[in-house]
Amino acid sequence: MNKKHYDIIIIGAGSGGLNVSSFFARVGLSVLLVNKSEASIGGDCLNYGCVPSKALIHTARTIKQAHDASRYGYTVSGKTDLKKVLDEIRHKQDAIRLHENSEYLRSKGMDVVIGDASFVDARTLSVNNELYSFNKCVLATGSRARALTLADNDGSVPLLNNESVFSLETLPDDFVFLGGGPISCELAEAFRFLGSEVTILNADKKLLGREIQEASDAVESMFKEEGVEIVNSMKLIKIQNGHVFYTVDDKEFSKKADALFVGIGRVLNSEGLALENAGIKIDENGKLIINKYLETTNPHVVTVGDIAGSFMFTHVAEEHAKVVINNMLSPFKKKSPTTLAWVTYTSKEVATFGKSEMILNEQSIPYTAHMLSFDEEDRSVTDGEKGSFLQVYIDGEGNVLGGTMVAEDAGELVQDLLTVHYNDLSLKALYNKVYPYPTKSRINRRLALTYMGSKLSGRTYAIIRFLFRVFS
C-alpha cells in the first residue's frame, strides 16, 4: 500500500491542534490534520466546553439581572424557555465555526482527513485504510468527561455530562450536580439562575478543591445566597425511583432529581491510537509518558493540550502549541509551562495564577502574603459588590509569585498581575501606571502602593522629613 508523506501530521482539531497546524501550513510545510468527525472540529472548547458554557452563563446572568430588577419596582414573570436559550448558544457556536471547519482549514493550505487515526509504526499512521507517514506527529486528541460507574442505579434519573447537557429539551425542576469542580460549579449556578432547584453533591471537603480555602468559602457563601444547596464530604450510594441517595458521616439522605450532572473528572482520549505500535509508552494510570518538552517516548511524536495529562484548559493547549512550534524550529528548547493561570466563571469569578502558598513553602521560597478587600474600592461600593478579595504572594523584590482573586470579572481584573508575574516585573511597574477612577482594577494599584509602603522604615521617614524641610 502506498504512503503519502507529510512534514507534520496533527491528530485532533481542538485548540492545540488547530494552532500547530495553522502555523506550519502558513509557513509552507506539508500538513495533514486528522479529526474523528466534521462536527467535532474545534474540539471540546467550541462544541461542549468553554464556548457553549460561557454563552449559557451569559444568558443565565441576564435572566438573573432581570429578576433582580424587582428591587426597583419592576415586575418580572415567566419561565425560561430552554429551547430558545440553547438555540442562542448554537447560534454563537456557529459564528465561531465559520473559521473552524474542514473547508476553511483546507483553504489555509493544509490537508484535512476525517476519520480515526491509529499508528502502524513509529512514523506511519493509518486513517480510513490509507497510510500516511510523517517527520513529526502531534497528538492533540483531548479528553472527555469521566462516566459514572454506580452498581445500584435503576436508570430513573438521566445522567448528563458537559456534552449532553446542551441537548436538554426541558429545564429540570430538580437538578443535582455530582462533583464540586469548576464545570459543576459554573453550570450549577447557571441552571439555578435559569430556574432549576439545584443541589451540588461533592465528595470533597470543599468546592473548587484546587483553590485556597478563602476562595472556596466565598463561592459557597455566594451559592447559598443564590439558593444552591451544597453537600460536601458525601458518598454516593445509589440512584432509585427518581432520587439520588448519599451518605454524610454514615447518615443516609436522598434528593429528588429530574437530572444528574456528572462532573467527576476527565479521561484522556488515547483509545484506538495503537500507541504501542509507535513505541509510545503510558504509565500505570493510563497517561502518556512525556518529558518536560512534551515529547513522548517516540522522539517523532509530541503532545499538546489535555492529552499531555496536565492542566486541562484551552489556553494551556495554546501554550503547548507555542512550545511545540518553538522546539521543532529551534535548538534552544522551551519547556512545558509549570505555573499557569485559570479562571472559574461563577458570578464572582475565581482567578488563580502562579505558585500557591503550599508550593512556595515546599520550595522554601521567601514571600509575604497580602490580602486586600474590594470593599475598599469605590467602584465595588457603587456596584453593590461585597466580599470580594485579592490574595497575592510577593518576594522581597516586589515580584508577584502567585495569587488568587475572587470578584466579579476577576478574569479581566487580574490581567495586570499576570503581566508582571509572567514578565518578572516588580510591582513598581503597576505603581507607575495611571489607573482611571473609579475602576475596580485599582485594587492592583492599591497592592502596589501597599508593597511600596511596606518598604518604608522609620529611617526612611526621617530622611523624607529632612528633605522636605531642606527643599521647602
Tab-separated table of C-alpha atoms in Angstrom:
chain	number	residue	atom	x	y	z
A	1	MET	CA	0.000	0.000	0.000
A	2	ASN	CA	1.368	3.418	-0.955
A	3	LYS	CA	2.077	6.004	1.722
A	4	LYS	CA	1.516	9.716	1.420
A	5	HIS	CA	4.205	11.652	3.272
A	6	TYR	CA	3.782	14.862	5.274
A	7	ASP	CA	6.202	17.070	7.119
A	8	ILE	CA	3.819	17.098	10.066
A	9	ILE	CA	0.593	15.303	10.952
A	10	ILE	CA	-1.673	16.561	13.714
A	11	ILE	CA	-4.258	14.255	15.262
A	12	GLY	CA	-7.087	16.290	16.761
A	13	ALA	CA	-8.607	19.594	15.646
A	14	GLY	CA	-9.077	21.235	19.019
A	15	SER	CA	-7.369	24.420	20.132
A	16	GLY	CA	-3.850	22.960	20.341
A	17	GLY	CA	-4.077	21.031	17.079
A	18	LEU	CA	-5.522	23.984	15.182
A	19	ASN	CA	-2.770	26.305	16.434
A	20	VAL	CA	0.024	23.961	15.361
A	21	SER	CA	-1.483	23.001	12.007
A	22	SER	CA	-2.338	26.603	11.091
A	23	PHE	CA	1.184	27.844	11.803
A	24	PHE	CA	3.008	25.160	9.843
A	25	ALA	CA	0.593	25.400	6.918
A	26	ARG	CA	1.148	29.161	6.849
A	27	VAL	CA	4.936	28.752	6.558
A	28	GLY	CA	4.538	26.278	3.708
A	29	LEU	CA	5.227	22.860	5.220
A	30	SER	CA	3.074	19.921	4.152
A	31	VAL	CA	0.478	19.486	6.892
A	32	LEU	CA	-2.191	16.856	7.466
A	33	LEU	CA	-4.852	17.442	10.099
A	34	VAL	CA	-6.804	14.361	11.156
A	35	ASN	CA	-10.041	14.594	13.161
A	36	LYS	CA	-12.621	11.976	14.118
A	37	SER	CA	-15.601	13.867	12.704
A	38	GLU	CA	-16.503	17.066	10.927
A	39	ALA	CA	-18.843	18.054	13.745
A	40	SER	CA	-16.118	17.861	16.400
A	41	ILE	CA	-13.669	20.209	14.658
A	42	GLY	CA	-12.946	22.962	17.168
A	43	GLY	CA	-12.582	20.405	19.930
A	44	ASP	CA	-14.252	20.245	23.287
A	45	CYS	CA	-13.931	24.001	23.814
A	46	LEU	CA	-16.078	25.011	20.855
A	47	ASN	CA	-18.521	22.119	20.944
A	48	TYR	CA	-19.040	21.188	24.598
A	49	GLY	CA	-16.840	23.363	26.775
A	50	CYS	CA	-15.772	26.984	27.005
A	51	VAL	CA	-17.927	28.445	24.236
A	52	PRO	CA	-21.353	26.920	24.995
A	53	SER	CA	-20.875	27.099	28.767
A	54	LYS	CA	-19.920	30.780	28.715
A	55	ALA	CA	-22.801	31.551	26.354
A	56	LEU	CA	-25.120	29.744	28.789
A	57	ILE	CA	-23.654	31.662	31.725
A	58	HIS	CA	-24.186	34.985	29.901
A	59	THR	CA	-27.839	34.178	29.224
A	60	ALA	CA	-28.418	32.910	32.763
A	61	ARG	CA	-26.958	36.072	34.280
A	62	THR	CA	-29.181	38.201	32.049
A	63	ILE	CA	-32.214	36.371	33.427
A	64	LYS	CA	-30.914	36.774	36.985
A	65	GLN	CA	-30.412	40.507	36.473
A	66	ALA	CA	-33.956	40.819	35.161
A	67	HIS	CA	-35.303	39.236	38.345
A	68	ASP	CA	-33.022	41.419	40.484
A	69	ALA	CA	-34.659	44.494	38.932
A	70	SER	CA	-37.723	43.763	41.091
A	71	ARG	CA	-35.903	45.622	43.873
A	72	TYR	CA	-36.517	48.826	41.937
A	73	GLY	CA	-40.195	48.331	41.282
A	74	TYR	CA	-40.154	46.228	38.131
A	75	THR	CA	-42.304	43.125	37.826
A	76	VAL	CA	-40.707	40.138	36.106
A	77	SER	CA	-42.626	36.956	35.367
A	78	GLY	CA	-42.410	33.933	33.142
A	79	LYS	CA	-40.387	30.743	32.863
A	80	THR	CA	-37.157	30.111	30.998
A	81	ASP	CA	-37.641	28.663	27.523
A	82	LEU	CA	-34.638	26.330	27.469
A	83	LYS	CA	-35.019	25.654	23.760
A	84	LYS	CA	-34.558	29.355	22.980
A	85	VAL	CA	-31.567	29.503	25.330
A	86	LEU	CA	-29.866	26.556	23.640
A	87	ASP	CA	-30.716	27.867	20.168
A	88	GLU	CA	-28.937	31.092	21.062
A	89	ILE	CA	-25.911	29.126	22.250
A	90	ARG	CA	-25.777	27.172	18.989
A	91	HIS	CA	-26.019	30.422	17.036
A	92	LYS	CA	-22.910	31.712	18.825
A	93	GLN	CA	-21.077	28.433	18.234
A	94	ASP	CA	-21.896	28.642	14.527
A	95	ALA	CA	-20.359	32.110	14.345
A	96	ILE	CA	-17.048	30.694	15.581
A	97	ARG	CA	-17.391	27.543	13.480
A	98	LEU	CA	-17.138	29.664	10.311
A	99	HIS	CA	-13.367	29.519	10.833
A	100	GLU	CA	-13.213	26.054	12.343
A	101	ASN	CA	-14.377	23.602	9.669
A	102	SER	CA	-12.578	21.376	7.193
A	103	GLU	CA	-13.352	23.501	4.120
A	104	TYR	CA	-11.979	26.642	5.727
A	105	LEU	CA	-8.891	24.825	7.021
A	106	ARG	CA	-8.139	23.380	3.587
A	107	SER	CA	-8.329	26.908	2.190
A	108	LYS	CA	-5.473	27.764	4.552
A	109	GLY	CA	-3.148	25.276	2.908
A	110	MET	CA	-3.450	22.087	4.922
A	111	ASP	CA	-4.957	18.717	4.075
A	112	VAL	CA	-7.787	17.526	6.311
A	113	VAL	CA	-8.910	13.924	6.697
A	114	ILE	CA	-11.961	12.917	8.725
A	115	GLY	CA	-11.605	9.540	10.415
A	116	ASP	CA	-9.988	7.519	13.218
A	117	ALA	CA	-6.199	7.530	13.244
A	118	SER	CA	-4.013	4.715	14.529
A	119	PHE	CA	-0.254	4.165	14.479
A	120	VAL	CA	1.176	1.498	12.207
A	121	ASP	CA	4.772	2.110	13.241
A	122	ALA	CA	6.951	4.855	14.698
A	123	ARG	CA	6.422	7.184	11.727
A	124	THR	CA	3.280	5.929	9.996
A	125	LEU	CA	-0.442	6.397	10.602
A	126	SER	CA	-3.459	4.649	9.181
A	127	VAL	CA	-6.673	6.610	8.594
A	128	ASN	CA	-9.624	5.147	6.688
A	129	ASN	CA	-7.353	2.316	5.435
A	130	GLU	CA	-4.925	4.830	3.938
A	131	LEU	CA	-1.314	5.154	5.130
A	132	TYR	CA	0.378	8.455	5.937
A	133	SER	CA	3.998	8.886	7.006
A	134	PHE	CA	5.450	11.902	8.808
A	135	ASN	CA	8.569	13.627	10.027
A	136	LYS	CA	6.731	14.809	13.124
A	137	CYS	CA	3.346	13.954	14.618
A	138	VAL	CA	1.384	15.940	17.186
A	139	LEU	CA	-1.126	14.191	19.433
A	140	ALA	CA	-3.915	16.642	20.285
A	141	THR	CA	-6.774	14.227	20.950
A	142	GLY	CA	-8.043	15.909	24.121
A	143	SER	CA	-10.144	14.403	26.875
A	144	ARG	CA	-13.758	13.600	27.731
A	145	ALA	CA	-15.956	13.522	30.809
A	146	ARG	CA	-15.424	10.596	33.159
A	147	ALA	CA	-18.516	8.380	33.250
A	148	LEU	CA	-20.280	7.454	36.479
A	149	THR	CA	-19.949	3.777	37.403
A	150	LEU	CA	-22.538	3.022	40.072
A	151	ALA	CA	-23.749	-0.553	40.525
A	152	ASP	CA	-27.002	0.387	42.231
A	153	ASN	CA	-28.627	2.560	39.570
A	154	ASP	CA	-32.108	1.807	38.233
A	155	GLY	CA	-31.829	4.377	35.433
A	156	SER	CA	-34.664	6.530	36.742
A	157	VAL	CA	-32.545	9.719	36.663
A	158	PRO	CA	-30.980	10.853	33.342
A	159	LEU	CA	-27.187	11.185	33.608
A	160	LEU	CA	-25.710	14.234	31.872
A	161	ASN	CA	-22.190	15.495	31.235
A	162	ASN	CA	-20.711	18.588	29.616
A	163	GLU	CA	-21.680	17.231	26.194
A	164	SER	CA	-25.236	16.005	26.722
A	165	VAL	CA	-26.304	18.876	28.995
A	166	PHE	CA	-26.543	21.116	25.926
A	167	SER	CA	-29.057	18.731	24.367
A	168	LEU	CA	-31.640	19.088	27.134
A	169	GLU	CA	-35.133	19.730	25.810
A	170	THR	CA	-36.726	20.971	29.029
A	171	LEU	CA	-35.403	22.695	32.112
A	172	PRO	CA	-35.038	20.208	35.010
A	173	ASP	CA	-37.073	21.263	38.026
A	174	ASP	CA	-34.715	19.455	40.411
A	175	PHE	CA	-31.177	19.367	39.057
A	176	VAL	CA	-28.450	17.580	41.029
A	177	PHE	CA	-24.769	18.142	40.231
A	178	LEU	CA	-22.268	15.477	41.210
A	179	GLY	CA	-18.823	16.932	41.854
A	180	GLY	CA	-17.622	20.308	43.107
A	181	GLY	CA	-15.122	21.223	40.411
A	182	PRO	CA	-15.206	24.243	38.081
A	183	ILE	CA	-17.512	22.722	35.456
A	184	SER	CA	-20.109	21.647	38.017
A	185	CYS	CA	-19.953	24.980	39.840
A	186	GLU	CA	-20.321	27.079	36.687
A	187	LEU	CA	-23.231	25.082	35.276
A	188	ALA	CA	-24.953	24.592	38.639
A	189	GLU	CA	-25.120	28.347	39.201
A	190	ALA	CA	-26.257	28.962	35.620
A	191	PHE	CA	-29.127	26.479	35.880
A	192	ARG	CA	-30.121	27.963	39.225
A	193	PHE	CA	-30.431	31.351	37.515
A	194	LEU	CA	-32.448	29.721	34.729
A	195	GLY	CA	-34.934	28.459	37.313
A	196	SER	CA	-33.912	24.965	38.426
A	197	GLU	CA	-33.718	23.918	42.059
A	198	VAL	CA	-30.041	22.978	42.271
A	199	THR	CA	-28.068	20.765	44.638
A	200	ILE	CA	-24.334	20.096	44.470
A	201	LEU	CA	-23.235	16.744	45.912
A	202	ASN	CA	-19.491	16.916	46.451
A	203	ALA	CA	-17.236	14.119	47.713
A	204	ASP	CA	-14.501	16.588	48.706
A	205	LYS	CA	-14.460	18.731	51.829
A	206	LYS	CA	-14.957	21.946	49.864
A	207	LEU	CA	-15.940	23.226	46.449
A	208	LEU	CA	-13.155	24.009	43.970
A	209	GLY	CA	-10.638	21.801	45.712
A	210	ARG	CA	-7.618	23.360	43.961
A	211	GLU	CA	-8.405	26.828	45.280
A	212	ILE	CA	-7.394	28.420	48.571
A	213	GLN	CA	-9.878	27.968	51.398
A	214	GLU	CA	-10.947	31.612	51.301
A	215	ALA	CA	-11.938	31.289	47.647
A	216	SER	CA	-13.920	28.122	48.238
A	217	ASP	CA	-15.654	29.737	51.219
A	218	ALA	CA	-16.557	32.802	49.142
A	219	VAL	CA	-18.103	30.707	46.370
A	220	GLU	CA	-20.019	28.509	48.823
A	221	SER	CA	-21.375	31.576	50.621
A	222	MET	CA	-22.451	33.124	47.308
A	223	PHE	CA	-24.137	29.904	46.182
A	224	LYS	CA	-26.102	29.600	49.399
A	225	GLU	CA	-27.365	33.174	48.994
A	226	GLU	CA	-28.459	32.258	45.465
A	227	GLY	CA	-30.356	29.204	46.683
A	228	VAL	CA	-27.905	26.489	45.623
A	229	GLU	CA	-27.782	23.677	48.168
A	230	ILE	CA	-24.289	22.322	48.823
A	231	VAL	CA	-23.459	18.962	50.388
A	232	ASN	CA	-19.733	18.400	50.924
A	233	SER	CA	-17.942	15.266	52.166
A	234	MET	CA	-20.680	12.999	50.845
A	235	LYS	CA	-20.548	9.484	49.410
A	236	LEU	CA	-22.888	8.483	46.592
A	237	ILE	CA	-24.809	5.269	47.372
A	238	LYS	CA	-27.458	4.628	44.744
A	239	ILE	CA	-29.962	6.067	42.299
A	240	GLN	CA	-33.503	4.736	42.627
A	241	ASN	CA	-37.051	5.883	41.905
A	242	GLY	CA	-36.025	9.330	40.721
A	243	HIS	CA	-33.886	10.018	43.797
A	244	VAL	CA	-30.151	10.208	44.438
A	245	PHE	CA	-29.112	8.565	47.712
A	246	TYR	CA	-25.924	9.522	49.553
A	247	THR	CA	-24.358	9.454	52.996
A	248	VAL	CA	-22.700	12.129	55.122
A	249	ASP	CA	-20.970	10.925	58.285
A	250	ASP	CA	-22.597	7.497	57.761
A	251	LYS	CA	-26.102	9.007	57.772
A	252	GLU	CA	-28.170	8.351	54.655
A	253	PHE	CA	-30.017	11.093	52.780
A	254	SER	CA	-31.808	11.342	49.453
A	255	LYS	CA	-32.502	14.089	46.967
A	256	LYS	CA	-35.174	14.148	44.266
A	257	ALA	CA	-33.587	14.566	40.844
A	258	ASP	CA	-35.004	15.142	37.371
A	259	ALA	CA	-31.421	15.053	36.051
A	260	LEU	CA	-27.950	14.319	37.440
A	261	PHE	CA	-24.959	16.171	36.010
A	262	VAL	CA	-21.811	14.053	36.379
A	263	GLY	CA	-18.735	16.226	36.877
A	264	ILE	CA	-16.243	13.815	38.409
A	265	GLY	CA	-13.177	14.375	36.265
A	266	ARG	CA	-11.806	13.790	32.800
A	267	VAL	CA	-10.465	10.813	30.840
A	268	LEU	CA	-7.721	11.161	28.208
A	269	ASN	CA	-8.664	10.266	24.630
A	270	SER	CA	-5.974	7.722	23.744
A	271	GLU	CA	-8.045	4.628	22.860
A	272	GLY	CA	-7.733	3.253	19.371
A	273	LEU	CA	-4.475	5.040	18.567
A	274	ALA	CA	-2.416	1.816	18.831
A	275	LEU	CA	0.276	3.751	20.666
A	276	GLU	CA	2.299	0.597	21.255
A	277	ASN	CA	2.927	0.293	17.507
A	278	ALA	CA	4.739	3.625	17.613
A	279	GLY	CA	6.713	2.892	20.769
A	280	ILE	CA	4.682	5.399	22.785
A	281	LYS	CA	4.526	4.271	26.406
A	282	ILE	CA	1.905	5.015	29.050
A	283	ASP	CA	2.177	4.838	32.828
A	284	GLU	CA	0.171	2.780	35.317
A	285	ASN	CA	-2.538	5.468	35.378
A	286	GLY	CA	-3.041	5.371	31.622
A	287	LYS	CA	-1.268	8.691	30.997
A	288	LEU	CA	1.268	9.125	28.243
A	289	ILE	CA	4.845	9.258	29.493
A	290	ILE	CA	6.133	12.630	28.312
A	291	ASN	CA	9.119	14.798	29.186
A	292	LYS	CA	9.289	18.489	30.034
A	293	TYR	CA	9.323	19.319	26.327
A	294	LEU	CA	6.002	17.492	25.722
A	295	GLU	CA	7.781	14.692	23.839
A	296	THR	CA	6.542	11.111	24.112
A	297	THR	CA	8.841	8.078	24.269
A	298	ASN	CA	8.763	8.238	20.469
A	299	PRO	CA	11.026	11.198	19.570
A	300	HIS	CA	8.944	11.902	16.469
A	301	VAL	CA	5.666	12.302	18.402
A	302	VAL	CA	4.795	15.183	20.733
A	303	THR	CA	1.659	16.162	22.649
A	304	VAL	CA	-0.400	19.313	23.140
A	305	GLY	CA	-3.466	20.021	25.254
A	306	ASP	CA	-5.375	17.673	27.528
A	307	ILE	CA	-3.714	14.512	26.227
A	308	ALA	CA	-0.466	15.761	27.783
A	309	GLY	CA	-2.157	14.989	31.093
A	310	SER	CA	-1.521	18.243	32.978
A	311	PHE	CA	-3.777	21.294	33.272
A	312	MET	CA	-6.813	20.843	31.026
A	313	PHE	CA	-7.590	24.329	29.744
A	314	THR	CA	-7.832	25.764	26.252
A	315	HIS	CA	-5.161	28.366	26.980
A	316	VAL	CA	-2.832	25.587	28.163
A	317	ALA	CA	-3.271	23.865	24.791
A	318	GLU	CA	-2.335	27.178	23.175
A	319	GLU	CA	0.792	27.395	25.345
A	320	HIS	CA	1.673	23.801	24.477
A	321	ALA	CA	1.349	24.692	20.801
A	322	LYS	CA	3.862	27.533	21.275
A	323	VAL	CA	6.288	25.145	22.984
A	324	VAL	CA	5.950	22.507	20.258
A	325	ILE	CA	6.351	25.007	17.415
A	326	ASN	CA	9.447	26.535	19.028
A	327	ASN	CA	11.052	23.156	19.685
A	328	MET	CA	10.537	21.964	16.111
A	329	LEU	CA	12.289	25.062	14.783
A	330	SER	CA	14.961	25.920	17.347
A	331	PRO	CA	17.836	24.086	19.052
A	332	PHE	CA	17.013	26.112	22.166
A	333	LYS	CA	14.128	24.111	23.551
A	334	LYS	CA	11.296	25.570	25.580
A	335	LYS	CA	9.850	23.636	28.491
A	336	SER	CA	6.205	22.983	29.117
A	337	PRO	CA	4.828	25.645	31.496
A	338	THR	CA	4.719	24.580	35.139
A	339	THR	CA	2.821	27.540	36.581
A	340	LEU	CA	-0.388	28.679	34.965
A	341	ALA	CA	-3.437	30.853	35.380
A	342	TRP	CA	-7.053	29.771	35.262
A	343	VAL	CA	-10.481	31.242	35.900
A	344	THR	CA	-13.664	29.651	37.224
A	345	TYR	CA	-16.567	31.619	35.747
A	346	THR	CA	-19.054	31.747	38.582
A	347	SER	CA	-20.747	35.113	39.299
A	348	LYS	CA	-17.816	36.013	41.460
A	349	GLU	CA	-15.072	34.638	39.283
A	350	VAL	CA	-12.108	32.854	40.831
A	351	ALA	CA	-8.853	33.749	39.053
A	352	THR	CA	-5.726	31.913	40.213
A	353	PHE	CA	-2.173	32.130	38.895
A	354	GLY	CA	1.442	31.318	39.664
A	355	LYS	CA	2.702	29.382	42.660
A	356	SER	CA	0.381	28.531	45.535
A	357	GLU	CA	1.294	29.197	49.144
A	358	MET	CA	1.774	25.459	49.668
A	359	ILE	CA	4.274	25.214	46.791
A	360	LEU	CA	6.150	28.311	47.974
A	361	ASN	CA	6.535	26.749	51.419
A	362	GLU	CA	7.553	23.370	49.974
A	363	GLN	CA	10.216	25.052	47.841
A	364	SER	CA	11.372	27.290	50.724
A	365	ILE	CA	10.791	30.432	48.656
A	366	PRO	CA	10.617	33.569	50.866
A	367	TYR	CA	7.431	35.585	50.420
A	368	THR	CA	4.910	37.791	52.143
A	369	ALA	CA	1.169	37.281	51.737
A	370	HIS	CA	-1.073	40.301	51.121
A	371	MET	CA	-4.871	40.153	51.397
A	372	LEU	CA	-6.842	43.123	50.039
A	373	SER	CA	-10.614	43.546	50.113
A	374	PHE	CA	-12.592	45.039	47.246
A	375	ASP	CA	-14.866	46.565	49.891
A	376	GLU	CA	-12.387	49.458	49.991
A	377	GLU	CA	-12.643	50.081	46.245
A	378	ASP	CA	-15.170	52.832	45.500
A	379	ARG	CA	-16.368	51.146	42.293
A	380	SER	CA	-17.209	47.981	44.228
A	381	VAL	CA	-19.228	50.120	46.632
A	382	THR	CA	-21.175	51.823	43.834
A	383	ASP	CA	-21.841	48.439	42.191
A	384	GLY	CA	-23.005	46.848	45.436
A	385	GLU	CA	-20.346	44.136	45.357
A	386	LYS	CA	-19.341	42.773	48.751
A	387	GLY	CA	-16.934	40.149	49.997
A	388	SER	CA	-14.576	40.104	47.013
A	389	PHE	CA	-10.844	39.956	47.667
A	390	LEU	CA	-7.336	39.607	46.284
A	391	GLN	CA	-4.643	37.480	47.914
A	392	VAL	CA	-1.114	37.537	46.485
A	393	TYR	CA	2.352	36.320	47.408
A	394	ILE	CA	5.248	38.728	46.858
A	395	ASP	CA	9.002	38.313	47.235
A	396	GLY	CA	11.421	40.890	48.642
A	397	GLU	CA	11.985	42.485	45.233
A	398	GLY	CA	8.307	43.141	44.651
A	399	ASN	CA	7.825	40.255	42.225
A	400	VAL	CA	4.369	38.668	42.244
A	401	LEU	CA	4.861	34.926	42.765
A	402	GLY	CA	1.221	33.904	42.613
A	403	GLY	CA	-2.214	34.663	43.938
A	404	THR	CA	-5.977	34.387	43.775
A	405	MET	CA	-8.626	36.996	43.037
A	406	VAL	CA	-12.307	36.415	43.808
A	407	ALA	CA	-14.536	39.107	42.320
A	408	GLU	CA	-16.989	39.888	39.583
A	409	ASP	CA	-14.949	39.948	36.350
A	410	ALA	CA	-11.845	38.720	38.193
A	411	GLY	CA	-10.618	37.080	34.994
A	412	GLU	CA	-10.283	40.527	33.442
A	413	LEU	CA	-9.199	42.454	36.544
A	414	VAL	CA	-6.286	40.106	37.265
A	415	GLN	CA	-4.580	40.702	33.902
A	416	ASP	CA	-2.178	43.376	35.202
A	417	LEU	CA	-0.932	40.941	37.816
A	418	LEU	CA	-0.468	38.246	35.179
A	419	THR	CA	1.591	40.680	33.109
A	420	VAL	CA	4.013	41.499	35.922
A	421	HIS	CA	4.137	37.846	37.038
A	422	TYR	CA	4.933	36.285	33.673
A	423	ASN	CA	7.386	39.029	32.688
A	424	ASP	CA	9.258	39.023	36.020
A	425	LEU	CA	8.391	42.656	36.650
A	426	SER	CA	8.254	44.314	40.026
A	427	LEU	CA	5.070	45.835	41.408
A	428	LYS	CA	6.800	49.162	40.755
A	429	ALA	CA	5.535	48.739	37.181
A	430	LEU	CA	1.959	48.965	38.464
A	431	TYR	CA	2.858	51.794	40.833
A	432	ASN	CA	3.882	53.850	37.781
A	433	LYS	CA	0.662	53.100	35.897
A	434	VAL	CA	-2.201	55.614	35.997
A	435	TYR	CA	-5.484	53.824	36.833
A	436	PRO	CA	-8.616	55.804	35.901
A	437	TYR	CA	-11.038	56.436	38.749
A	438	PRO	CA	-13.299	54.708	39.624
A	439	THR	CA	-12.362	51.283	38.298
A	440	LYS	CA	-12.200	48.044	40.248
A	441	SER	CA	-8.813	47.289	38.708
A	442	ARG	CA	-7.450	49.977	41.034
A	443	ILE	CA	-7.088	47.164	43.554
A	444	ASN	CA	-3.897	46.318	41.629
A	445	ARG	CA	-2.735	49.888	42.166
A	446	ARG	CA	-3.530	49.573	45.880
A	447	LEU	CA	-1.473	46.388	46.022
A	448	ALA	CA	1.496	48.242	44.512
A	449	LEU	CA	1.036	51.092	46.996
A	450	THR	CA	0.845	48.601	49.859
A	451	TYR	CA	4.078	46.981	48.756
A	452	MET	CA	5.876	50.306	48.250
A	453	GLY	CA	4.653	51.478	51.638
A	454	SER	CA	5.931	48.311	53.291
A	455	LYS	CA	9.467	49.203	52.157
A	456	LEU	CA	9.409	52.454	54.095
A	457	SER	CA	11.014	52.426	57.560
A	458	GLY	CA	11.389	54.921	60.399
A	459	ARG	CA	14.774	55.915	58.975
A	460	THR	CA	13.193	56.476	55.560
A	461	TYR	CA	10.529	58.696	57.095
A	462	ALA	CA	13.236	60.736	58.859
A	463	ILE	CA	15.049	61.244	55.551
A	464	ILE	CA	11.789	62.340	53.899
A	465	ARG	CA	11.152	64.893	56.677
A	466	PHE	CA	14.706	66.204	56.338
A	467	LEU	CA	14.454	66.564	52.551
A	468	PHE	CA	11.107	68.313	52.814
A	469	ARG	CA	12.449	70.883	55.236
A	470	VAL	CA	15.590	71.484	53.150
A	471	PHE	CA	13.791	71.999	49.844
A	472	SER	CA	10.601	73.714	51.059
